[in-house]
Amino acid sequence: MSATGGAHRDRLAAAAASAAAAGIDTLLITPGADLRYLVGYDALPLERLTCLVVPAGGPATLVVPRLELGAASASGAGEVVTVITHEETDDAFALAARHASEALGREPRTVGVSDRMWAEQVLRFRSILPGAEQRTAGEVLRPLRLRKRPDEIDALRGAAQAIDRVHARMGEWLRPGRTESTVGRDIADAIIAEGHAAVNFVIVGSGPNGASPHHHTAERVIEVGDPVVVDIGGTMPDGYCSDCTRTYVAGGKAPSDFAEYYQVLLAAQKSSCEVVRPGVTSHSVDAAAREVIADAGYGELFIHRTGHGIGLEEHEEPYIVAGSEVVLEPGMCFSIEPGIYASGRHGARIEDIVVVTEDGVERLDTIDRELAVLSG
Ligand code: ZN
Ligand code: ZN
Ligand code: ZN
C-alpha cells in the first residue's frame, strides 16, 4: 500500500506549519526521501533541477524539468501540488526562487534546504536568493518523519513481513559447500520475489567473516558447522525499507563457545526490546542490551550501537546509542540489533525492527530467533 493524496496533503500542511513555527519562510526540497515523504515522488537526482517549493504560509509548487513531467505526473504529486516545468534554456533556480517569493509576497529571508541537497545546488540558491539565510530542512522534517503515522507503520510492517519470508526460506540456499556470494545472489532474488522493489544490501558472513559487522559477501566456501550472520534488507514499492538479521548454523554442530554467547545475545536482544515504551530514552534501550552482554563477559565484543531508525531510508533517526537523550514516543520505528563478534572466529547478530506503541512496543519482524541449524 502507498500513502494516499490525503496523507501527502496532511504532511505538506504539517511541514508548512512547522516551517512557520521554526521561522523558516520556505522549504526547498530536492529529490530524496524528504520529497518522497511530502508528495510521493521518487524523483531521479539529476543535474537538472527538480525542487519542491513549500512556503510557510501558501500552496506548494513542484518545479521539474519538462522531460521529467511524465514521471512527476505518474507519481501522483500533481494531485497535491502545482507542477510547473522548466525548459533546457530556463534558469530553473530563478524560477523556483520566483515561486517562493510570489507565495510569500516578498523574498524569503530564511530558507530550509534539503539535508541531502547537492552543494552546487545549495550555492546556486544562495546566489539567487542572496538575502536569505540557509538552514537545513531537516530541522522541520526530521521531527515529522521521526513519528510514523499508522499508514507508515503498516507499510513498515509489510516490509518486515516480506523480509521475514526471505529468512523463512534460508534453508533453500544456505548450505555447507556453497560460497557466500552464491548464497547472497539467491537471497537477493528472493528479496525481490517476496515483494520488494529493490535490494538494499545482502550480508552473508560465514565463520570469521561473521565477526565483521558490515561484511557483505565473499568467495569463502561455507563449511559444516559455520555460524553465518545473514543481514538483509530492501525497499518496498511504496518506498519503505526492511532490515532483518538472523544468525544460522550451516549444517553440523555449532562451535560450543559460539552456542554459549548466542544465548547471551538472544537474552540481550529480548531485554532491549522489553524496555521500549514511550518516555524512555534511546540510551536506555542501548544500555539494556549492553548490560546483559557485559554481565556475561562479552562487553568488549559488542562493538556498535544497538540500532537505527528506519522508514523511507534504511538508516534514519532515531539512533539507539549510548548517551542519546532522544525520548521515545509512539510511532518511532527502529532496529534493535545487538551483536557479539569474536574476531578471527565467528560472530552473531539478531535484528528486529520495532515500533513504539502507546504503551509499549511491537516487533515488526517476528520470525523465530532461536539458533537455527540448517541442514542441507
Ligand atoms: Zn548497518
Ligand atoms: Zn541489518
Ligand atoms: Zn539495521
GROMACS .gro file of C-alpha atoms and ligand atoms in nm, residues 201 231-232 243-245 308 337 349 351, ligand 2:
model
   11
  201PHE     CA    1   2.206  -0.499   0.094
  231ASP     CA    2   2.160  -0.938   0.747
  232ILE     CA    3   1.931  -0.841   0.458
  243ASP     CA    4   1.618  -0.475   0.758
  244CYS     CA    5   1.642  -0.803   0.950
  245THR     CA    6   1.929  -1.017   1.076
  308HIS     CA    7   1.896   0.291   1.398
  337GLU     CA    8   2.038  -0.534   1.665
  349ARG     CA    9   2.373  -1.058   1.544
  351GLU     CA   10   1.798  -0.773   1.447
  378ZN      ZN   11   2.058  -0.503   0.926
   0.00000   0.00000   0.00000
